[in-house]
Coordinates of N, CA and C in Angstrom, one line a residue:
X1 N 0.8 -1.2 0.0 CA 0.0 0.0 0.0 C 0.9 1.2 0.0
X2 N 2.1 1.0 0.9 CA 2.6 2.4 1.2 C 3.4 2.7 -0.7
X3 N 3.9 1.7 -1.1 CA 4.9 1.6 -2.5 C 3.9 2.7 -3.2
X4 N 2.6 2.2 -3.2 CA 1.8 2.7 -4.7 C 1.1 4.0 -3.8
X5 N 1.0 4.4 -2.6 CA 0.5 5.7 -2.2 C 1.6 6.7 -3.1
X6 N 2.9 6.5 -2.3 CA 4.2 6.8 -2.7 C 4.3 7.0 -4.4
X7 N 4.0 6.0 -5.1 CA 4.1 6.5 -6.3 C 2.9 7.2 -6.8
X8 N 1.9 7.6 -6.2 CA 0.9 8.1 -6.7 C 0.6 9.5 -6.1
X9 N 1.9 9.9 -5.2 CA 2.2 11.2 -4.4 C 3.0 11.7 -5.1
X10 N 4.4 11.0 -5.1 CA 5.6 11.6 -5.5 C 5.8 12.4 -6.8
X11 N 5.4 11.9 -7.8 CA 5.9 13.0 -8.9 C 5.2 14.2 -9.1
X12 N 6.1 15.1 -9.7 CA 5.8 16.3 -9.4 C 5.7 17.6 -8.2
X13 N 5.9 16.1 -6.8 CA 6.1 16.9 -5.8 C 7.4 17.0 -5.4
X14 N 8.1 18.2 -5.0 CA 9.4 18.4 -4.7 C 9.4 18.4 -3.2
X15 N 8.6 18.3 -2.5 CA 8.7 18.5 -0.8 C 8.4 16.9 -0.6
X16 N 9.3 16.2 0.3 CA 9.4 15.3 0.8 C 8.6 14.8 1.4
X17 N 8.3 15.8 2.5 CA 7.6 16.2 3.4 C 5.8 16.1 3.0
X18 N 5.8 16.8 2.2 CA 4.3 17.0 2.2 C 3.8 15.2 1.5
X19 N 4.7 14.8 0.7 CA 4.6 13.2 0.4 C 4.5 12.3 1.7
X20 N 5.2 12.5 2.3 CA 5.0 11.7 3.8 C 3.3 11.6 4.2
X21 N 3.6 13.1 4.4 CA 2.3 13.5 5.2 C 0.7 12.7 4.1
X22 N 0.8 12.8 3.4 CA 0.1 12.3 2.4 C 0.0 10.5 2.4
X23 N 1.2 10.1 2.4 CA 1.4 8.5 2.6 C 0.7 8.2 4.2
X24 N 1.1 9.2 5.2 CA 0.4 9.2 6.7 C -0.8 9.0 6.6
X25 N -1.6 10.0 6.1 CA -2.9 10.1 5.9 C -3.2 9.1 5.6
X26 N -3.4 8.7 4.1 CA -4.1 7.9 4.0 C -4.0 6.3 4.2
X27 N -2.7 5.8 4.9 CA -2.2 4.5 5.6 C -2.8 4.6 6.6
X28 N -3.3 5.2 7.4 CA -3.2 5.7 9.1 C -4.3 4.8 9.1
X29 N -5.1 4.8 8.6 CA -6.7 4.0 8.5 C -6.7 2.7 8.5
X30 N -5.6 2.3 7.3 CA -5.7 0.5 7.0 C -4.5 -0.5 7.2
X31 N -3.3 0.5 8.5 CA -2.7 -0.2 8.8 C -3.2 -0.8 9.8
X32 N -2.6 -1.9 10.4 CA -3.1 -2.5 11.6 C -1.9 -2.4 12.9
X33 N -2.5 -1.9 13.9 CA -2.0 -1.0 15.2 C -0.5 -1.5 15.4
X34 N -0.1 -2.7 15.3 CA 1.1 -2.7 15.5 C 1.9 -3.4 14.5
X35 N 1.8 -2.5 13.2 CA 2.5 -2.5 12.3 C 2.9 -0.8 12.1
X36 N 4.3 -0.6 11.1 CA 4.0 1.1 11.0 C 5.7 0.6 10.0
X37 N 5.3 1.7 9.1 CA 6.4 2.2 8.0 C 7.7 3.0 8.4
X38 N 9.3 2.7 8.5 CA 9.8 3.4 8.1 C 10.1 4.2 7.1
X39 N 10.6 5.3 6.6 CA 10.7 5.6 5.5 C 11.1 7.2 5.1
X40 N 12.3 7.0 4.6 CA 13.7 8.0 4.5 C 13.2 8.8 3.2
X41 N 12.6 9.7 2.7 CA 12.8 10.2 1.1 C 13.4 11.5 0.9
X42 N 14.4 11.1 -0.2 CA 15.1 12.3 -0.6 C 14.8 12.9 -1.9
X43 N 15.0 14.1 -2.6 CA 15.1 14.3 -3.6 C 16.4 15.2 -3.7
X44 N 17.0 14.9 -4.8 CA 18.1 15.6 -5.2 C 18.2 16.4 -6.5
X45 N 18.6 17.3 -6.3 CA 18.2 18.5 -7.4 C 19.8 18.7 -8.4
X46 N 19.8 18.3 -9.2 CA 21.0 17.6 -10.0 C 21.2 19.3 -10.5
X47 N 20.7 20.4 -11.1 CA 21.1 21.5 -10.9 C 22.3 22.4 -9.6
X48 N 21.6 22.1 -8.6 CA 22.0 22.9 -7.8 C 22.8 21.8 -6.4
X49 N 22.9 20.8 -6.9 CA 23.6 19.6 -6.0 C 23.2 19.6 -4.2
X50 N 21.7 19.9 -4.1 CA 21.1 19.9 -2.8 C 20.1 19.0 -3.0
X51 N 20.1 18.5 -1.8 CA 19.0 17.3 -1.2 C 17.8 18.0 -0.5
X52 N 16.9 17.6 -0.5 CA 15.8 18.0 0.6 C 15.3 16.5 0.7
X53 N 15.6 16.5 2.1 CA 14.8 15.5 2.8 C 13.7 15.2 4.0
X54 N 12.9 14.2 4.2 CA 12.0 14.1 5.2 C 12.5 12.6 5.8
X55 N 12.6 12.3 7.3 CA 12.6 11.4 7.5 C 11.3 10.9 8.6
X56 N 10.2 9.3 8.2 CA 9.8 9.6 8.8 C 10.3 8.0 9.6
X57 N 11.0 7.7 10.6 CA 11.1 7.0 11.2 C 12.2 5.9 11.0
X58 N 12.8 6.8 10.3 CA 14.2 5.8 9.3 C 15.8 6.2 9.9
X59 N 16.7 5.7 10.0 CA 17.7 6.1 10.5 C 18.1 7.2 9.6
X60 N 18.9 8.4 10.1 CA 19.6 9.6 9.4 C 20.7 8.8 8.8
X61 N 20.7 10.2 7.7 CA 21.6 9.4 6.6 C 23.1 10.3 7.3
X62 N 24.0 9.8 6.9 CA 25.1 10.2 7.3 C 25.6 11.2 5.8
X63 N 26.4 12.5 6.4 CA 27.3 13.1 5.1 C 28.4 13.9 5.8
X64 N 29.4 13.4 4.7 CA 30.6 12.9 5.1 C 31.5 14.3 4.1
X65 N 31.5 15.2 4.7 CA 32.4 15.7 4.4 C 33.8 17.0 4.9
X66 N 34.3 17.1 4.2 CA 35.8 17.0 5.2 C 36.1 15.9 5.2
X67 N 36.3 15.1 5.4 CA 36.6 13.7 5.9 C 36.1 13.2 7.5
X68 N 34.7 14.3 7.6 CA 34.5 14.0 8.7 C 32.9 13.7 8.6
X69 N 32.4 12.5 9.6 CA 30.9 12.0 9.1 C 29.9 13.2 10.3
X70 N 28.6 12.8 9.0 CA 27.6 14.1 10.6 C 26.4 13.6 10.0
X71 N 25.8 13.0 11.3 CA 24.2 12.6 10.7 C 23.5 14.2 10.6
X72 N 22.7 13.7 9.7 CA 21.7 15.0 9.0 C 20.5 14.1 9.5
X73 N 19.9 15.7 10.6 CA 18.9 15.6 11.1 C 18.1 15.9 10.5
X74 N 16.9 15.4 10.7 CA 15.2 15.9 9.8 C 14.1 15.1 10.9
X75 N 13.3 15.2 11.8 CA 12.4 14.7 12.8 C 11.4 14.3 11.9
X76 N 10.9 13.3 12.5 CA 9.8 12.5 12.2 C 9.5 11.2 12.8
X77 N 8.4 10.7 13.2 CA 8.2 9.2 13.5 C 7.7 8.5 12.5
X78 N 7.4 7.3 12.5 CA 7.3 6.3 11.5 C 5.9 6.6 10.8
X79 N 5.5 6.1 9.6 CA 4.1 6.0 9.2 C 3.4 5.1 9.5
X80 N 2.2 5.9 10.2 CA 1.5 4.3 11.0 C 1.5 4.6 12.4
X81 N 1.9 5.3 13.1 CA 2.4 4.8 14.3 C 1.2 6.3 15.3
X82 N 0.9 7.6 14.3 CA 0.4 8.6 15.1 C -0.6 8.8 14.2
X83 N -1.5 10.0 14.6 CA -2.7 10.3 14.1 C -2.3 11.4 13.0
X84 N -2.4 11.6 11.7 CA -1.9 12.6 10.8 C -1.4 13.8 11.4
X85 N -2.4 14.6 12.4 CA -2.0 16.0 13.0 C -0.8 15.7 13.4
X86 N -0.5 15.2 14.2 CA 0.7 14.8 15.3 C 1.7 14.0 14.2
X87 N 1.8 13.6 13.4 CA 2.6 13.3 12.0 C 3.2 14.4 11.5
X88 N 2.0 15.1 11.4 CA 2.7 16.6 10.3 C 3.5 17.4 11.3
X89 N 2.8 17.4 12.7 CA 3.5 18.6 13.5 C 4.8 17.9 13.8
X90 N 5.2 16.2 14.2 CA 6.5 15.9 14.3 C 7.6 16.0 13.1
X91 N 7.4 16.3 12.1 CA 7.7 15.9 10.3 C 8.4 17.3 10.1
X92 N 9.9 17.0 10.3 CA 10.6 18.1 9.7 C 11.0 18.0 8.3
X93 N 11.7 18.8 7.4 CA 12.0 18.7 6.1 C 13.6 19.4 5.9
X94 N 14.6 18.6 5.9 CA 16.0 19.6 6.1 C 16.4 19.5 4.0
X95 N 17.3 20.5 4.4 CA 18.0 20.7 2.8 C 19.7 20.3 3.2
X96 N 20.1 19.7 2.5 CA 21.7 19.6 2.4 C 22.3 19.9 0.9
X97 N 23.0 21.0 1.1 CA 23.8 21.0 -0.2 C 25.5 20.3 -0.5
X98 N 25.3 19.6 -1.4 CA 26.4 18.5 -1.5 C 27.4 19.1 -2.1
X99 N 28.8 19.6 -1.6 CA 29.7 20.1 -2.2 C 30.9 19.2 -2.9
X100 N 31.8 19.8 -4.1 CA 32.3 18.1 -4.8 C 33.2 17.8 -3.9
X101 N 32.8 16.3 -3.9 CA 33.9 15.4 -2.7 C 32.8 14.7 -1.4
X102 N 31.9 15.5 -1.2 CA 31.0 15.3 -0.7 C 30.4 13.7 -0.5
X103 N 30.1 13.3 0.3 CA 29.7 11.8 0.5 C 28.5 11.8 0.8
X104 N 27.3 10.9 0.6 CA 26.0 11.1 0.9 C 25.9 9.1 1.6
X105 N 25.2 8.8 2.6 CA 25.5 7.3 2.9 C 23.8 7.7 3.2
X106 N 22.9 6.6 3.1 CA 22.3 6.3 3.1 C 21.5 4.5 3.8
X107 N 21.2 4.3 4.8 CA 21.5 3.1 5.6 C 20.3 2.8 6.1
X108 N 19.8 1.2 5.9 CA 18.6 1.1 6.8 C 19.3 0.5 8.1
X109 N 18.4 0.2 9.1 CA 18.7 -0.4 10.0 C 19.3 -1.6 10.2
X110 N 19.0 -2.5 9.8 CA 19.9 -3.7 9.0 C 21.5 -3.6 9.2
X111 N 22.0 -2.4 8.7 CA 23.0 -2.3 9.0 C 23.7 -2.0 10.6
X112 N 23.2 -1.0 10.4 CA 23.9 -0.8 12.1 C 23.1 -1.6 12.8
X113 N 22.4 -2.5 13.1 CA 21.7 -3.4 14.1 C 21.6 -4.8 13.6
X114 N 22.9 -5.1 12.8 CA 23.8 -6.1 12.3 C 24.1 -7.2 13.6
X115 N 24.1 -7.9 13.8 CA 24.5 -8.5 14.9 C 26.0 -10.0 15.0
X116 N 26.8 -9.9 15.8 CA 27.4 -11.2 15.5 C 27.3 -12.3 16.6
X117 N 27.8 -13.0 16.7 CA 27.7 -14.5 17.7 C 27.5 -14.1 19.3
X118 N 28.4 -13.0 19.7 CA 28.1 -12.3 21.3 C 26.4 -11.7 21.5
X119 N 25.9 -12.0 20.3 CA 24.6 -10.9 19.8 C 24.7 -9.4 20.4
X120 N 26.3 -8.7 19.9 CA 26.3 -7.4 19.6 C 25.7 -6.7 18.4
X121 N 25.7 -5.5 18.4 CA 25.4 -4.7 17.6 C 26.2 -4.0 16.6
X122 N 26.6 -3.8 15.4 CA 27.6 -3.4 14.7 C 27.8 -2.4 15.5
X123 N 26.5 -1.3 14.9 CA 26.1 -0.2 15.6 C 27.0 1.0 14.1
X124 N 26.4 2.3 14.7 CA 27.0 3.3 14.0 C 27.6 3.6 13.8
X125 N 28.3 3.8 15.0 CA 29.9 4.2 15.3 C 31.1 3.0 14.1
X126 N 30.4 1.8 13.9 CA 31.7 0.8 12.7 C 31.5 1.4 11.7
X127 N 30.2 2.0 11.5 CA 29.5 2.1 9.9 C 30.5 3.5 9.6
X128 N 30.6 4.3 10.5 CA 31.0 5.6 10.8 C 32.4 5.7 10.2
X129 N 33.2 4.7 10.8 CA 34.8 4.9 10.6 C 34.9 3.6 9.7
X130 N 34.3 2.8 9.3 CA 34.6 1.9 7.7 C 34.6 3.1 6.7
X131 N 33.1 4.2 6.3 CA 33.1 5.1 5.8 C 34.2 5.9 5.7
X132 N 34.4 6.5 6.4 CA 35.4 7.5 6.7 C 36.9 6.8 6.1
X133 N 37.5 6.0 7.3 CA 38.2 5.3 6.3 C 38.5 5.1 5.0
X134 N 36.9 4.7 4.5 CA 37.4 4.4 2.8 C 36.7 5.5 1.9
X135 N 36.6 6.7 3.1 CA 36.1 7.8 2.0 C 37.3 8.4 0.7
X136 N 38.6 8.2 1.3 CA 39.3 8.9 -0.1 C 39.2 7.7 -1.6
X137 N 38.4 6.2 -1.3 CA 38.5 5.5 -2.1 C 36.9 6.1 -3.3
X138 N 36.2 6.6 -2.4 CA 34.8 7.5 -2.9 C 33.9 7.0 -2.3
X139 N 32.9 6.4 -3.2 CA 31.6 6.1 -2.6 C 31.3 4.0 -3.3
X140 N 31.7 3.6 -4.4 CA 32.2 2.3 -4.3 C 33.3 1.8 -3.1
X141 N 34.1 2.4 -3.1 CA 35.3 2.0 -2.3 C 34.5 1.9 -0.7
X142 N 33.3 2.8 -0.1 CA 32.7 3.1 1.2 C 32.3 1.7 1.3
X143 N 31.1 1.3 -0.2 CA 30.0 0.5 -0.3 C 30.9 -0.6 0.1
X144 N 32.0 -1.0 -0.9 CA 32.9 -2.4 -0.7 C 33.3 -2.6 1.3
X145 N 33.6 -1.2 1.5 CA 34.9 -1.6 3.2 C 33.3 -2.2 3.9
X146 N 32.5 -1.2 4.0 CA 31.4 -1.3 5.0 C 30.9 -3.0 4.7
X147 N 30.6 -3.3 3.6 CA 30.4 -4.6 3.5 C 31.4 -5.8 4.1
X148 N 32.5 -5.4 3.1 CA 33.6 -6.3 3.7 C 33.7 -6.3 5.2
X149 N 33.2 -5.3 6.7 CA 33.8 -5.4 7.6 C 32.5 -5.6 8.3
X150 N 31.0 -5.3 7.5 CA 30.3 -5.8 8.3 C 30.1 -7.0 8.0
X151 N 30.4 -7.9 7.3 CA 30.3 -9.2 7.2 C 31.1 -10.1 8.2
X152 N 32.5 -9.3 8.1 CA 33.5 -10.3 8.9 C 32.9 -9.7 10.6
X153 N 33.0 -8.8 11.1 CA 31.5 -8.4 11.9 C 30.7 -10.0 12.6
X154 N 29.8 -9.9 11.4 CA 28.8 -10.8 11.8 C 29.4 -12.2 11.9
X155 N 30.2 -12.7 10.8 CA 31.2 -13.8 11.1 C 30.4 -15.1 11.0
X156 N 29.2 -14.6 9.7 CA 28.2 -15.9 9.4 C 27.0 -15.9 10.1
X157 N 26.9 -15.3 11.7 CA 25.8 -15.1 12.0 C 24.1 -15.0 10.7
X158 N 23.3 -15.5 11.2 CA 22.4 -15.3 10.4 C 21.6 -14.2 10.9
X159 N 21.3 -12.9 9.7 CA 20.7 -11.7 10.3 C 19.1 -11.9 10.2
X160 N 18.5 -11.0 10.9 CA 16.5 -11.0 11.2 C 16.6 -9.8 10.1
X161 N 16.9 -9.0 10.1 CA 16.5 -7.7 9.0 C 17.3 -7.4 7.6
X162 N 17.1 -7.3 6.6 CA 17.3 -6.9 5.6 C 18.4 -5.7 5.9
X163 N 19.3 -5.4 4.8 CA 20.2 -4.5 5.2 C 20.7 -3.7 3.1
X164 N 20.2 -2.5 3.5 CA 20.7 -1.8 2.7 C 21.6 -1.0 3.1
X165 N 22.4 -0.2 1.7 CA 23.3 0.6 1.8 C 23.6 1.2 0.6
X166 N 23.1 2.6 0.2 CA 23.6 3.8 -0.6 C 24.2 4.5 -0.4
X167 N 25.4 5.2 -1.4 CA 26.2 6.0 -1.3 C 26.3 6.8 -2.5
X168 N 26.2 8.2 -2.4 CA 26.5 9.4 -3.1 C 27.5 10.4 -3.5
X169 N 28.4 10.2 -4.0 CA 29.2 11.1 -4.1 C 29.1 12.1 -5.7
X170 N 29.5 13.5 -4.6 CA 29.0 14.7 -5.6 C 30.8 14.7 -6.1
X171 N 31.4 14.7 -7.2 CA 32.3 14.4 -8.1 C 32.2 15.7 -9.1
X172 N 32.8 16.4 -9.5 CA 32.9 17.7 -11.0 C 31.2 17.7 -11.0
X173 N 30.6 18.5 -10.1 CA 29.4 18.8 -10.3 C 28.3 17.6 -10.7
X174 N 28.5 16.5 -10.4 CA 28.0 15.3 -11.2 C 27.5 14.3 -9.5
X175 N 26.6 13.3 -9.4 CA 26.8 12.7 -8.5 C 26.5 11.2 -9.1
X176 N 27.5 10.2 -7.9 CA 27.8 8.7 -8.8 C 26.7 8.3 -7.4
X177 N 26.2 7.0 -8.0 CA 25.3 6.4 -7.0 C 25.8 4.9 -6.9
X178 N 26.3 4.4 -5.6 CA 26.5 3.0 -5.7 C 25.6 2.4 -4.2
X179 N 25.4 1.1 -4.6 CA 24.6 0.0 -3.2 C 25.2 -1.1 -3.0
X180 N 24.5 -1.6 -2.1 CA 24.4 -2.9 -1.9 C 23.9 -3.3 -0.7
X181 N 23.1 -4.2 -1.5 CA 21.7 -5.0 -0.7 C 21.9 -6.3 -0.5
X182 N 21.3 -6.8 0.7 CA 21.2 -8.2 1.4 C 20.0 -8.6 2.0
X183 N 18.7 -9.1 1.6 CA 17.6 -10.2 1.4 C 17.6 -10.6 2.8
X184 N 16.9 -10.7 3.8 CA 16.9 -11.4 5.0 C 15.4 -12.3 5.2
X185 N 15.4 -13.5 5.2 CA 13.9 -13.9 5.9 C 13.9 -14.6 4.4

């Protein structure tokens, strides 16, 4: 339901935000009480190399630059979870402008709540300095370390959540997009 709200909001809308609030709405009715959507949306303005985003109950994306990482805040709780008013009034909408060199990471939970045999937590803080680390390699070179170390990490463990991972780098005014995804369940 939320996929085809989502595509039946999104185009043509440039506020993140107001798509949320719109996906809120009309989910709020026919999800069932203890279920609820996370869900991160960005748009990137390939003109002017800024993001505007809304998050509503998704982990912050991290951006990495200087060589130094900084979650990018934007407030919101999950879809599903409150009554639209109290949706829209928690539902912030931030803008980040990506300057070249710039890193954009993008992560579901999966990752940093990665677990291995002690049943630890990767956690942020690994995702943080794999990134960083292999930031002068770009944004393949992030995708490859982070994988490679959260794997050896888990050490075979078998994970409960799915785990994504995007990465952006703004390059001669241009931005390159690389992932990698892992199926759980």
């Amino acid at each position: 339901i939320c996929r085809s709200v989502f595509r039946s909001h999104a185009p043509g809308c440039l506020s993140p935000a107001a798509v949320l609030k719109a996906i809120n709405r009309i989910i709020i009715g026919d999800i069932h009480e203890d279920m609820f959507v996370s869900m991160l949306y960005c748009v990137l303005n390939i003109r002017t190399s800024e993001i505007t985003l809304a998050c509503a109950g998704h982990p912050r994306p991290l951006l990495i630059a200087g060589g130094r990482p900084r979650p990018v805040s934007a407030a919101g709780v999950a879809i599903g979870l409150v009554e639209p008013d109290q949706f829209d009034h928690c539902l912030e909408e931030a803008v980040v402008r990506l300057e070249p060199g710039d890193l954009w990471i993008l992560y579901t939970d999966g990752v940093t709540e990665a677990l291995n045999a002690e049943h630890q937590e990767w956690g942020l803080d690994h995702l943080e300095r794999a990134a960083v680390e292999a930031a002068r390699g770009g944004a393949a070179a992030i995708v490859d370390r982070v994988r490679r170390d959260l794997l050896s990490f888990a050490g075979g463990v078998a994970q409960y959540d799915d785990m994504t991972l995007v990465v952006v780098q703004r390059t001669d005014g241009q931005c390159k997009e690389h992932r990698y995804e892992q199926e759980q369940g």
